[in-house]
Tab-separated table of C-alpha atoms and ligand atoms in Angstrom:
chain	number	residue	atom	x	y	z
T	10	MET	CA	-6.432	3.596	23.265
T	11	ILE	CA	-1.881	5.159	23.445
T	12	TRP	CA	1.115	1.709	22.761
T	13	ASN	CA	3.402	3.753	24.792
T	14	PRO	CA	2.117	6.612	27.131
T	15	THR	CA	5.761	7.090	28.760
T	16	MET	CA	6.722	8.126	25.231
T	17	GLU	CA	3.370	9.779	23.151
T	18	THR	CA	1.886	11.858	26.136
T	19	MET	CA	4.844	12.819	27.560
T	20	PRO	CA	5.185	16.472	29.065
T	21	LYS	CA	6.572	19.398	26.368
T	22	GLU	CA	9.707	20.348	28.514
T	23	GLN	CA	10.636	16.558	29.395
T	24	LEU	CA	9.692	16.039	25.595
T	25	ARG	CA	12.162	19.566	24.519
T	26	SER	CA	15.415	17.857	26.549
T	27	LEU	CA	15.327	14.393	25.323
T	28	GLN	CA	14.926	15.535	21.894
T	29	ASP	CA	17.909	18.008	22.103
T	30	GLU	CA	20.349	14.948	23.848
T	31	ARG	CA	19.047	13.006	20.711
T	32	LEU	CA	20.121	15.521	18.487
T	33	ARG	CA	23.420	16.027	19.810
T	34	ASP	CA	23.650	12.746	19.271
T	35	VAL	CA	22.754	12.569	15.866
T	36	VAL	CA	24.792	14.527	14.058
T	37	ARG	CA	28.114	13.178	16.005
T	38	ARG	CA	27.232	10.046	14.204
T	39	VAL	CA	26.749	11.694	11.101
T	40	TYR	CA	29.497	14.007	11.215
T	41	GLU	CA	31.761	10.832	12.712
T	42	ASN	CA	30.513	8.814	9.604
T	43	VAL	CA	28.708	10.349	6.502
T	44	ALA	CA	30.827	12.065	4.630
T	45	PHE	CA	28.956	14.171	2.822
T	46	TYR	CA	27.851	15.455	5.943
T	47	ARG	CA	31.376	16.128	7.636
T	48	HIS	CA	31.351	18.564	4.483
T	49	LYS	CA	28.686	20.352	4.984
T	50	MET	CA	29.070	20.756	8.143
T	51	GLN	CA	32.704	22.115	7.510
T	52	GLU	CA	30.923	24.330	4.353
T	53	LYS	CA	29.222	25.903	7.264
T	54	GLY	CA	32.514	26.572	9.785
T	55	ILE	CA	30.434	24.325	12.413
T	56	THR	CA	31.621	20.987	14.460
T	57	PRO	CA	29.096	19.034	16.543
T	58	MET	CA	29.905	20.809	18.835
T	59	ASP	CA	28.115	23.966	17.828
T	60	ILE	CA	24.664	21.706	18.675
T	61	ARG	CA	23.162	22.013	21.898
T	62	GLY	CA	20.336	21.010	21.703
T	63	VAL	CA	17.353	21.827	19.038
T	64	CYS	CA	17.462	26.152	19.890
T	65	ASP	CA	21.472	25.555	17.578
T	66	ILE	CA	18.384	23.258	14.512
T	67	GLU	CA	19.493	26.498	12.348
T	68	LYS	CA	23.054	26.240	12.069
T	69	LEU	CA	22.756	23.230	10.197
T	70	PRO	CA	22.411	22.516	6.500
T	71	PHE	CA	19.445	20.576	4.570
T	72	THR	CA	19.804	18.167	2.610
T	73	GLU	CA	17.225	17.785	-0.458
T	74	LYS	CA	15.897	14.675	-2.732
T	75	GLN	CA	18.784	15.709	-5.192
T	76	ASP	CA	21.666	14.778	-2.309
T	77	LEU	CA	20.165	11.008	-2.470
T	78	ARG	CA	20.452	11.338	-5.697
T	79	ASP	CA	24.003	12.433	-6.072
T	80	ASN	CA	25.080	9.495	-3.438
T	81	TYR	CA	23.103	6.986	-4.992
T	82	PRO	CA	22.611	3.735	-4.044
T	83	PHE	CA	24.263	3.681	-0.559
T	84	GLY	CA	26.650	7.514	0.595
T	85	LEU	CA	24.744	7.791	2.674
T	86	PHE	CA	24.396	5.242	4.616
T	87	ALA	CA	25.656	5.818	8.352
T	88	LEU	CA	26.785	2.684	8.728
T	89	PRO	CA	29.023	0.012	7.028
T	90	GLN	CA	26.975	-2.153	4.912
T	91	SER	CA	26.953	-5.343	7.185
T	92	GLU	CA	24.582	-3.483	10.063
T	93	ILE	CA	22.417	-2.554	6.870
T	94	ILE	CA	19.420	-5.378	7.309
T	95	ARG	CA	16.592	-3.878	5.056
T	96	ILE	CA	16.868	-1.164	1.793
T	97	HIS	CA	14.155	0.839	0.630
T	98	ALA	CA	13.380	3.065	-2.230
T	99	SER	CA	10.764	5.621	-3.764
T	100	SER	CA	9.985	5.141	-6.966
T	101	GLY	CA	11.146	8.459	-7.873
T	102	THR	CA	9.292	9.257	-11.321
T	103	THR	CA	12.553	10.002	-12.774
T	104	GLY	CA	15.931	8.649	-13.057
T	105	LYS	CA	17.405	6.594	-10.239
T	106	PRO	CA	15.302	5.810	-7.038
T	107	SER	CA	15.958	7.105	-3.438
T	108	VAL	CA	17.245	4.739	-1.104
T	109	ALA	CA	16.803	4.765	2.214
T	110	GLY	CA	18.656	2.433	4.442
T	111	TYR	CA	17.302	0.542	8.188
T	112	THR	CA	19.857	-1.264	11.397
T	113	SER	CA	17.894	-4.135	12.571
T	114	GLY	CA	17.151	-1.074	15.027
T	115	ASP	CA	16.049	0.737	12.768
T	116	ILE	CA	13.206	-1.144	12.287
T	117	ASP	CA	12.572	-1.887	15.869
T	118	ARG	CA	11.725	1.942	16.484
T	119	TRP	CA	9.541	2.178	12.226
T	120	ALA	CA	7.347	-1.228	13.717
T	121	GLU	CA	7.099	0.278	17.210
T	122	LEU	CA	5.882	3.350	15.474
T	123	MET	CA	3.554	1.653	13.831
T	124	ALA	CA	1.842	0.365	16.149
T	125	ARG	CA	1.112	3.998	17.973
T	126	ALA	CA	-0.180	3.936	14.399
T	127	MET	CA	-2.259	1.302	14.676
T	128	TYR	CA	-3.465	2.105	18.486
T	129	CYS	CA	-4.458	5.820	17.118
T	130	ALA	CA	-6.969	3.801	15.097
T	131	GLY	CA	-8.443	1.489	17.748
T	132	VAL	CA	-6.458	-1.293	16.411
T	133	GLY	CA	-5.951	-3.836	18.674
T	134	LYS	CA	-4.921	-7.804	19.753
T	135	GLU	CA	-8.615	-8.754	19.265
T	136	ASP	CA	-8.074	-6.992	15.405
T	137	VAL	CA	-7.552	-8.316	11.566
T	138	VAL	CA	-5.647	-6.043	9.639
T	139	GLN	CA	-5.649	-6.347	5.350
T	140	VAL	CA	-2.694	-4.434	4.326
T	141	ALA	CA	-3.191	-3.219	1.046
T	142	TYR	CA	-0.576	-1.102	0.245
T	143	GLY	CA	1.548	-2.773	-2.110
T	144	TYR	CA	4.613	-4.757	0.171
T	145	GLY	CA	7.690	-4.579	-2.011
T	146	LEU	CA	10.571	-1.389	-2.346
T	147	PHE	CA	7.782	0.742	-1.108
T	148	THR	CA	6.979	1.003	3.236
T	149	GLY	CA	3.138	0.964	2.592
T	150	GLY	CA	3.306	-3.012	3.122
T	151	LEU	CA	5.796	-4.002	5.226
T	152	GLY	CA	5.632	-0.758	7.103
T	153	ALA	CA	1.890	-1.581	7.950
T	154	HIS	CA	2.732	-5.186	8.207
T	155	TYR	CA	5.088	-5.016	10.887
T	156	GLY	CA	2.712	-2.362	13.069
T	157	ALA	CA	-0.298	-5.285	13.283
T	158	GLU	CA	1.953	-7.855	13.797
T	159	ARG	CA	3.611	-5.481	17.400
T	160	VAL	CA	0.165	-4.468	17.693
T	161	GLY	CA	-0.722	-8.878	17.895
T	162	ALA	CA	-3.889	-7.853	15.293
T	163	SER	CA	-3.877	-11.047	13.133
T	164	VAL	CA	-2.485	-10.056	9.434
T	165	ILE	CA	-3.182	-10.350	5.898
T	166	PRO	CA	-0.607	-9.277	3.771
T	167	MET	CA	-2.723	-8.561	0.568
T	168	SER	CA	-0.653	-6.496	-1.099
T	169	GLY	CA	-2.100	-4.022	-3.737
T	170	GLY	CA	-4.396	-5.145	-6.229
T	171	ASN	CA	-6.642	-7.841	-7.076
T	172	THR	CA	-9.980	-5.932	-6.419
T	173	ALA	CA	-12.397	-8.961	-6.234
T	174	ARG	CA	-9.440	-11.293	-4.630
T	175	GLN	CA	-9.664	-7.913	-1.705
T	176	LEU	CA	-13.288	-8.724	-1.441
T	177	MET	CA	-14.120	-12.433	-0.547
T	178	LEU	CA	-11.167	-11.670	2.011
T	179	MET	CA	-12.279	-8.889	3.434
T	180	GLU	CA	-15.681	-10.864	4.427
T	181	ASP	CA	-13.821	-14.163	5.004
T	182	PHE	CA	-11.683	-13.610	6.506
T	183	GLY	CA	-13.794	-10.778	9.004
T	184	SER	CA	-11.338	-7.875	7.925
T	185	THR	CA	-11.541	-5.060	11.104
T	186	ALA	CA	-8.665	-2.618	9.894
T	187	LEU	CA	-7.994	-1.647	6.401
T	188	CYS	CA	-4.425	-0.247	5.533
T	189	CYS	CA	-3.874	1.058	2.251
T	190	THR	CA	-4.236	4.498	0.284
T	191	PRO	CA	-7.562	6.249	-0.019
T	192	SER	CA	-8.118	6.329	-3.788
T	193	TYR	CA	-8.253	2.597	-3.130
T	194	ALA	CA	-10.029	2.423	-0.071
T	195	LEU	CA	-12.417	4.356	-2.532
T	196	ASN	CA	-12.178	2.024	-5.437
T	197	LEU	CA	-12.674	-0.875	-3.101
T	198	ALA	CA	-15.603	0.282	-1.457
T	199	GLU	CA	-17.005	0.774	-5.254
T	200	ALA	CA	-16.060	-2.560	-5.845
T	201	MET	CA	-18.355	-3.509	-2.986
T	202	GLU	CA	-21.769	-1.791	-3.744
T	203	GLN	CA	-21.342	-3.461	-7.479
T	204	ALA	CA	-20.531	-7.042	-6.320
T	205	GLY	CA	-23.504	-6.040	-3.647
T	206	ILE	CA	-21.572	-6.693	-1.018
T	207	THR	CA	-23.326	-5.117	1.896
T	208	LEU	CA	-22.300	-3.265	4.844
T	209	ASP	CA	-23.767	-6.255	6.986
T	210	ARG	CA	-21.423	-8.675	5.634
T	211	ILE	CA	-18.259	-6.902	6.567
T	212	LYS	CA	-16.661	-6.281	9.687
T	213	LEU	CA	-14.246	-3.246	8.522
T	214	LYS	CA	-14.199	-0.622	11.036
T	215	SER	CA	-11.279	1.755	10.706
T	216	GLY	CA	-9.172	2.594	8.126
T	217	ILE	CA	-5.289	3.983	7.850
T	218	PHE	CA	-4.915	5.972	5.365
T	219	GLY	CA	-2.657	8.215	3.189
T	220	ALA	CA	0.370	7.967	1.007
T	221	GLU	CA	-1.080	10.553	-1.462
T	222	PRO	CA	-3.116	13.350	-0.868
T	223	TRP	CA	-7.245	13.379	0.426
T	224	THR	CA	-9.031	15.930	1.771
T	225	GLU	CA	-11.938	16.001	4.519
T	226	ASP	CA	-14.666	15.853	1.225
T	227	MET	CA	-12.920	12.526	0.324
T	228	ARG	CA	-12.484	10.754	4.660
T	229	LYS	CA	-16.592	11.412	4.355
T	230	HIS	CA	-17.509	9.792	0.932
T	231	ILE	CA	-14.537	6.874	2.418
T	232	GLU	CA	-16.634	7.034	6.135
T	233	GLU	CA	-20.002	6.292	4.508
T	234	LYS	CA	-19.297	3.798	2.125
T	235	LEU	CA	-18.114	1.237	4.819
T	236	GLY	CA	-19.107	2.328	7.247
T	237	ILE	CA	-16.001	2.882	9.355
T	238	ASP	CA	-13.441	5.774	11.079
T	239	ALA	CA	-11.721	6.294	8.249
T	240	LEU	CA	-7.965	7.482	9.020
T	241	ASN	CA	-4.755	9.331	7.756
T	242	ILE	CA	-1.432	8.633	8.098
T	243	TYR	CA	2.033	10.076	7.013
T	244	GLY	CA	5.621	8.927	6.468
T	245	LEU	CA	8.176	9.015	3.201
T	246	SER	CA	10.867	6.202	3.096
T	247	GLU	CA	13.801	8.889	3.128
T	248	VAL	CA	12.749	9.194	7.025
T	249	MET	CA	11.077	6.160	7.625
T	250	GLY	CA	8.335	4.911	5.520
T	251	PRO	CA	4.287	5.324	7.396
T	252	GLY	CA	4.067	6.331	10.725
T	253	VAL	CA	5.869	9.426	11.054
T	254	SER	CA	2.970	10.926	11.623
T	255	MET	CA	0.046	9.452	12.339
T	256	GLU	CA	-3.923	11.006	12.950
T	257	CYS	CA	-6.192	10.018	16.856
T	258	MET	CA	-9.619	9.634	17.077
T	259	CYS	CA	-9.798	13.146	16.568
T	260	LYS	CA	-9.308	13.343	13.660
T	261	GLN	CA	-7.319	16.791	14.225
T	262	GLY	CA	-4.201	16.378	11.783
T	263	MET	CA	-1.167	13.595	12.831
T	264	HIS	CA	0.817	12.589	15.550
T	265	ILE	CA	4.445	13.269	14.271
T	266	TRP	CA	6.592	11.083	16.973
T	267	GLU	CA	8.011	13.696	18.300
T	268	ASP	CA	10.252	11.749	20.179
T	269	HIS	CA	11.166	10.482	16.566
T	270	PHE	CA	11.613	12.930	14.362
T	271	LEU	CA	11.689	17.060	15.233
T	272	PRO	CA	9.966	18.927	12.708
T	273	GLU	CA	9.846	22.266	10.890
T	274	VAL	CA	7.990	24.385	8.662
T	275	ILE	CA	10.454	26.409	5.864
T	276	GLY	CA	9.760	29.545	4.295
T	277	ASP	CA	10.604	30.156	1.055
T	278	LYS	CA	13.377	31.912	2.950
T	279	GLY	CA	15.062	28.543	4.284
T	280	GLU	CA	13.496	29.800	7.246
T	281	SER	CA	12.463	28.740	10.293
T	282	LEU	CA	7.940	28.417	10.446
T	283	PRO	CA	6.394	29.561	14.369
T	284	TYR	CA	3.892	26.822	14.476
T	285	GLY	CA	0.538	27.476	12.606
T	286	GLU	CA	1.795	28.793	9.256
T	287	GLN	CA	2.202	27.088	6.332
T	288	GLY	CA	5.657	26.188	4.343
T	289	ASP	CA	8.027	23.658	3.359
T	290	LEU	CA	7.237	20.546	6.081
T	291	THR	CA	11.076	19.297	7.263
T	292	PHE	CA	12.749	16.207	9.281
T	293	THR	CA	15.752	15.640	10.780
T	294	THR	CA	15.618	12.043	12.578
T	295	LEU	CA	16.595	12.091	15.742
T	296	THR	CA	17.037	8.285	16.230
T	297	LYS	CA	17.725	6.556	12.779
T	298	HIS	CA	21.018	4.776	12.807
T	299	GLY	CA	21.470	3.697	8.556
T	300	MET	CA	20.473	6.308	7.293
T	301	PRO	CA	19.819	9.406	9.384
T	302	LEU	CA	18.982	12.980	7.613
T	303	LEU	CA	19.511	16.603	8.857
T	304	ARG	CA	17.090	18.883	7.571
T	305	TYR	CA	14.916	16.783	4.869
T	306	ARG	CA	13.646	19.122	3.182
T	307	THR	CA	9.655	16.797	1.615
T	308	HIS	CA	8.830	19.406	-0.467
T	309	ASP	CA	5.273	18.246	1.290
T	310	LEU	CA	3.291	22.082	1.952
T	311	CYS	CA	1.313	21.815	5.416
T	312	VAL	CA	0.856	23.897	8.942
T	313	LEU	CA	1.431	22.390	12.129
T	314	THR	CA	-0.322	23.238	15.637
T	315	ASP	CA	1.371	22.320	19.073
T	316	GLU	CA	-2.780	23.281	20.228
T	317	PRO	CA	-3.772	20.260	23.219
T	318	CYS	CA	-4.831	17.130	21.542
T	319	PRO	CA	-7.848	16.029	23.431
T	320	CYS	CA	-6.327	12.416	23.411
T	321	GLY	CA	-4.196	13.260	25.764
T	322	ARG	CA	-0.772	12.883	23.168
T	323	THR	CA	1.593	15.272	23.169
T	324	HIS	CA	3.025	15.116	20.394
T	325	VAL	CA	2.569	18.350	17.990
T	326	ARG	CA	-0.029	18.384	14.820
T	327	MET	CA	0.811	18.601	10.976
T	328	GLY	CA	-2.723	19.010	9.319
T	329	ARG	CA	-3.448	16.823	5.957
T	330	VAL	CA	-0.719	18.193	3.688
T	331	MET	CA	-1.775	20.159	0.464
T	332	GLY	CA	0.086	19.458	-1.673
T	333	ARG	CA	3.304	18.744	-2.667
T	334	THR	CA	5.445	21.988	-3.954
T	335	ASP	CA	6.005	20.285	-7.145
T	336	ASP	CA	2.863	18.518	-7.870
T	337	MET	CA	1.528	22.335	-7.760
T	338	LEU	CA	-0.150	23.129	-11.595
T	339	ILE	CA	0.268	27.355	-11.930
T	340	ILE	CA	-2.482	27.312	-14.947
T	341	ARG	CA	-2.086	31.132	-16.620
T	342	GLY	CA	-1.045	32.522	-13.612
T	343	VAL	CA	-3.144	30.524	-10.864
T	344	ASN	CA	-2.120	28.423	-8.585
T	345	VAL	CA	-3.219	25.462	-7.236
T	346	PHE	CA	-2.602	21.947	-6.286
T	347	PRO	CA	-5.242	18.942	-6.570
T	348	SER	CA	-6.372	18.265	-3.877
T	349	GLN	CA	-7.865	22.233	-4.382
T	350	ILE	CA	-9.448	21.086	-7.427
T	351	GLU	CA	-10.881	16.840	-4.872
T	352	HIS	CA	-13.127	19.740	-2.239
T	353	ALA	CA	-14.199	21.814	-4.678
T	354	LEU	CA	-15.675	18.517	-6.503
T	355	LEU	CA	-16.511	17.325	-3.789
T	356	GLN	CA	-18.849	20.145	-3.395
T	357	VAL	CA	-21.254	19.046	-5.963
T	358	GLN	CA	-23.992	16.389	-5.451
T	359	GLY	CA	-24.342	14.691	-9.170
T	360	ILE	CA	-20.859	13.071	-9.174
T	361	GLU	CA	-18.723	10.835	-7.521
T	362	PRO	CA	-15.278	11.680	-6.252
T	363	HIS	CA	-13.300	10.080	-9.643
T	364	TYR	CA	-11.618	12.170	-11.356
T	365	ARG	CA	-8.701	12.906	-13.863
T	366	ILE	CA	-7.517	16.231	-14.334
T	367	VAL	CA	-5.788	17.446	-18.040
T	368	VAL	CA	-3.766	20.501	-18.298
T	369	ASP	CA	-2.514	21.406	-21.924
T	370	ARG	CA	-1.544	24.407	-23.109
T	371	VAL	CA	-2.559	25.685	-26.758
T	372	GLY	CA	-0.635	28.248	-28.522
T	373	SER	CA	0.388	30.579	-25.673
T	374	LEU	CA	-2.537	29.813	-23.780
T	375	ASP	CA	-2.793	26.983	-20.305
T	376	THR	CA	-6.382	24.863	-20.788
T	377	ILE	CA	-7.586	22.667	-17.860
T	378	LEU	CA	-10.363	20.131	-18.528
T	379	VAL	CA	-11.411	18.064	-15.563
T	380	GLU	CA	-12.131	14.950	-15.826
T	381	VAL	CA	-15.636	13.817	-13.913
T	382	GLU	CA	-18.519	10.523	-13.588
T	383	LEU	CA	-21.227	10.911	-12.654
T	384	SER	CA	-23.080	10.159	-9.993
T	385	SER	CA	-25.519	6.654	-11.512
T	386	TRP	CA	-28.636	8.292	-11.328
T	387	MET	CA	-27.534	11.289	-12.794
T	388	MET	CA	-27.217	9.371	-15.918
T	389	SER	CA	-31.064	9.586	-16.869
T	390	ASP	CA	-30.642	13.257	-16.252
T	391	THR	CA	-32.048	15.246	-19.480
T	392	VAL	CA	-29.104	17.582	-21.807
T	393	LYS	CA	-30.495	20.537	-19.755
T	394	GLY	CA	-29.871	18.254	-16.394
T	395	LEU	CA	-26.147	17.885	-17.066
T	396	GLU	CA	-25.021	21.219	-18.236
T	397	ALA	CA	-26.630	22.822	-15.531
T	398	LEU	CA	-24.575	19.986	-13.235
T	399	GLU	CA	-21.874	21.152	-15.177
T	400	GLU	CA	-22.296	24.347	-14.566
T	401	ARG	CA	-23.180	24.259	-11.128
T	402	ILE	CA	-19.013	21.955	-11.317
T	403	MET	CA	-17.849	24.997	-13.125
T	404	ASN	CA	-18.257	27.138	-10.941
T	405	SER	CA	-16.579	24.982	-8.372
T	406	LEU	CA	-14.045	24.556	-9.389
T	407	ALA	CA	-14.086	28.479	-10.112
T	408	SER	CA	-14.900	29.072	-6.416
T	409	HIS	CA	-12.448	27.012	-4.385
T	410	ALA	CA	-10.368	26.052	-7.067
T	411	LEU	CA	-10.086	30.124	-8.540
T	412	ILE	CA	-9.915	28.634	-11.110
T	413	HIS	CA	-11.710	28.132	-14.826
T	414	ALA	CA	-11.570	25.142	-16.578
T	415	GLN	CA	-13.590	23.584	-18.873
T	416	VAL	CA	-15.567	20.119	-17.131
T	417	LYS	CA	-15.799	16.473	-18.867
T	418	LEU	CA	-18.862	14.373	-17.103
T	419	CYS	CA	-18.339	10.884	-17.572
T	420	GLN	CA	-19.370	7.431	-17.345
T	421	PRO	CA	-19.573	6.055	-13.628
T	422	GLY	CA	-16.893	4.034	-14.239
T	423	THR	CA	-14.661	4.688	-17.518
T	424	LEU	CA	-11.606	6.347	-15.121
T	425	PRO	CA	-8.807	4.948	-14.690
T	426	ARG	CA	-8.727	3.257	-11.299
T	427	SER	CA	-5.914	3.434	-8.529
T	428	GLU	CA	-4.397	0.055	-7.069
T	429	GLY	CA	-1.448	1.893	-5.259
T	430	LYS	CA	-1.326	6.474	-5.156
T	431	ALA	CA	-3.031	7.559	-7.964
T	432	LYS	CA	-2.487	9.491	-10.814
T	433	ARG	CA	-4.767	12.631	-11.248
T	434	VAL	CA	-3.059	15.316	-12.997
T	435	GLU	CA	-2.128	14.011	-16.614
T	436	ASP	CA	0.267	17.327	-17.635
T	437	ARG	CA	0.099	17.581	-21.078
T	438	ARG	CA	1.870	21.249	-21.606
T	439	LYS	CA	5.464	21.218	-23.118
T	440	PHE	CA	8.090	22.909	-20.939
F	224	DLL	O1	4.197	7.177	0.745
F	224	DLL	C1	5.203	6.457	3.071
F	224	DLL	C2	3.996	6.302	2.967
F	224	DLL	C3	3.362	5.342	3.080
F	224	DLL	C4	3.292	6.804	3.811
F	224	DLL	C5	1.870	4.418	4.035
F	224	DLL	C6	1.263	6.775	4.344
F	224	DLL	C7	1.039	4.716	4.046
F	224	DLL	P1	7.171	7.700	-0.953
F	224	DLL	O2	6.195	6.741	-1.572
F	224	DLL	O3	8.614	7.956	-0.047
F	224	DLL	O4	5.853	7.008	0.987
F	224	DLL	O5	6.246	8.996	-0.346
F	224	DLL	C8	5.813	9.787	0.147
F	224	DLL	O6	4.175	10.599	-0.061
F	224	DLL	O7	6.256	13.333	0.899
F	224	DLL	C9	4.359	12.669	0.562
F	224	DLL	O8	4.378	13.508	-1.060
F	224	DLL	C10	2.895	11.783	0.131
F	224	DLL	N1	2.490	11.075	1.218
F	224	DLL	C11	2.641	10.037	2.374
F	224	DLL	N2	1.583	10.223	3.330
F	224	DLL	C12	1.058	11.380	3.218
F	224	DLL	C13	-1.260	11.674	3.551
F	224	DLL	C14	5.349	7.029	1.123
F	224	DLL	N3	-1.464	11.100	3.781
F	224	DLL	C15	5.164	10.860	-0.203
F	224	DLL	N4	-1.400	12.771	2.479
F	224	DLL	C16	5.024	12.294	0.731
F	224	DLL	C17	-0.912	13.322	2.426
F	224	DLL	C18	0.847	11.709	2.055
F	224	DLL	N5	0.111	12.954	1.280
């Protein structure tokens, strides 16, 4: 199922010349309408005339999240407010959020890209889509909502939370697709088990999960528990929201919709890296009118590949996001991402994928404690058995994540559950 075959399977050369044309257009628009970009380009001694196409991308300035903050709230909008019909903002743990404005054309294009995403997951007009991403300033709920409507599915706009009600409606309304964070999908699966709802009572067949990092192991776990295909979707509010990229049924990375976004992977020295190398994912928006961005540094670490995909889509794919550069923990000089810890934990039998990472400092030494829940069948095990399990977890953490962590086994159901983006790390160190 391909929503827009002309665009999604467009030959590479044709796609590139479309990008060339659209890049020239967006550069001209921001130069004329956004003082921030005009100044940045003047500083670099360039004008829109210097940008002939994608080959000149490295001449353009980067945009950082801080630039959005400095121009808070509407300083990067490229059109007068009368043209803006929607405003979203990302939560931002400290200070002011970063804001994004959309014209009606932007909303229309977003719905189109989310429709592509729905088709990637095999979701069409016969489907009942339960949207359990939060509705509001967060882009997850409304993004999924408009995409599901665009393909003609029946949308249940649940928003996040209220787990018992989610399950009741999932069963009663016969939801066939679920949109939420992977951690909430896991939470729902567990609650289903506890409520004694067996898989034959629900009709779910696919999940469109994203907004936070997750692992291949977690995918398997969720797929088994819910009896579905669990697919990865990526996006960020500054660039659009969910649907910047989406995995197809081949499950080999997420297609970035290159007719709308120009991705680059940037290395430590600010250089554009070739496909296959890991770096900071960076986007230039090619068709946004409300708030176009040039070379926006997401700080999400990943790898791009342009190996042909069996699905026939020609758009470049991004691998799983390893983590954000600012999520990386440095424990006694060792760099570790929460996703590596998740991977290490899910190799071990006897525990559940509910975990929390507590980092602290004792004297001048960093400590890391990994709390993880026991599977219920382990609860009756002997002390010796539990000690051996702890040891296996520590070994797995040492070999897969290269850290020496303390491990605490917790009773099933005792660690906090997520309803949106999971908060798995508690860093108690004072810097
Ligand atoms: O999380 C948009 C979204 C909603 C994406 C629903 C997918 C589904 P923000 O709140 O601005 O927007 O957060 C963006 O979340 O820079 C990544 O660090 C992370 N992220 C999003 N999707 C994924 C994913 C939405 N599939 C930030 N895997 C991004 C890993 C993801 N990280």
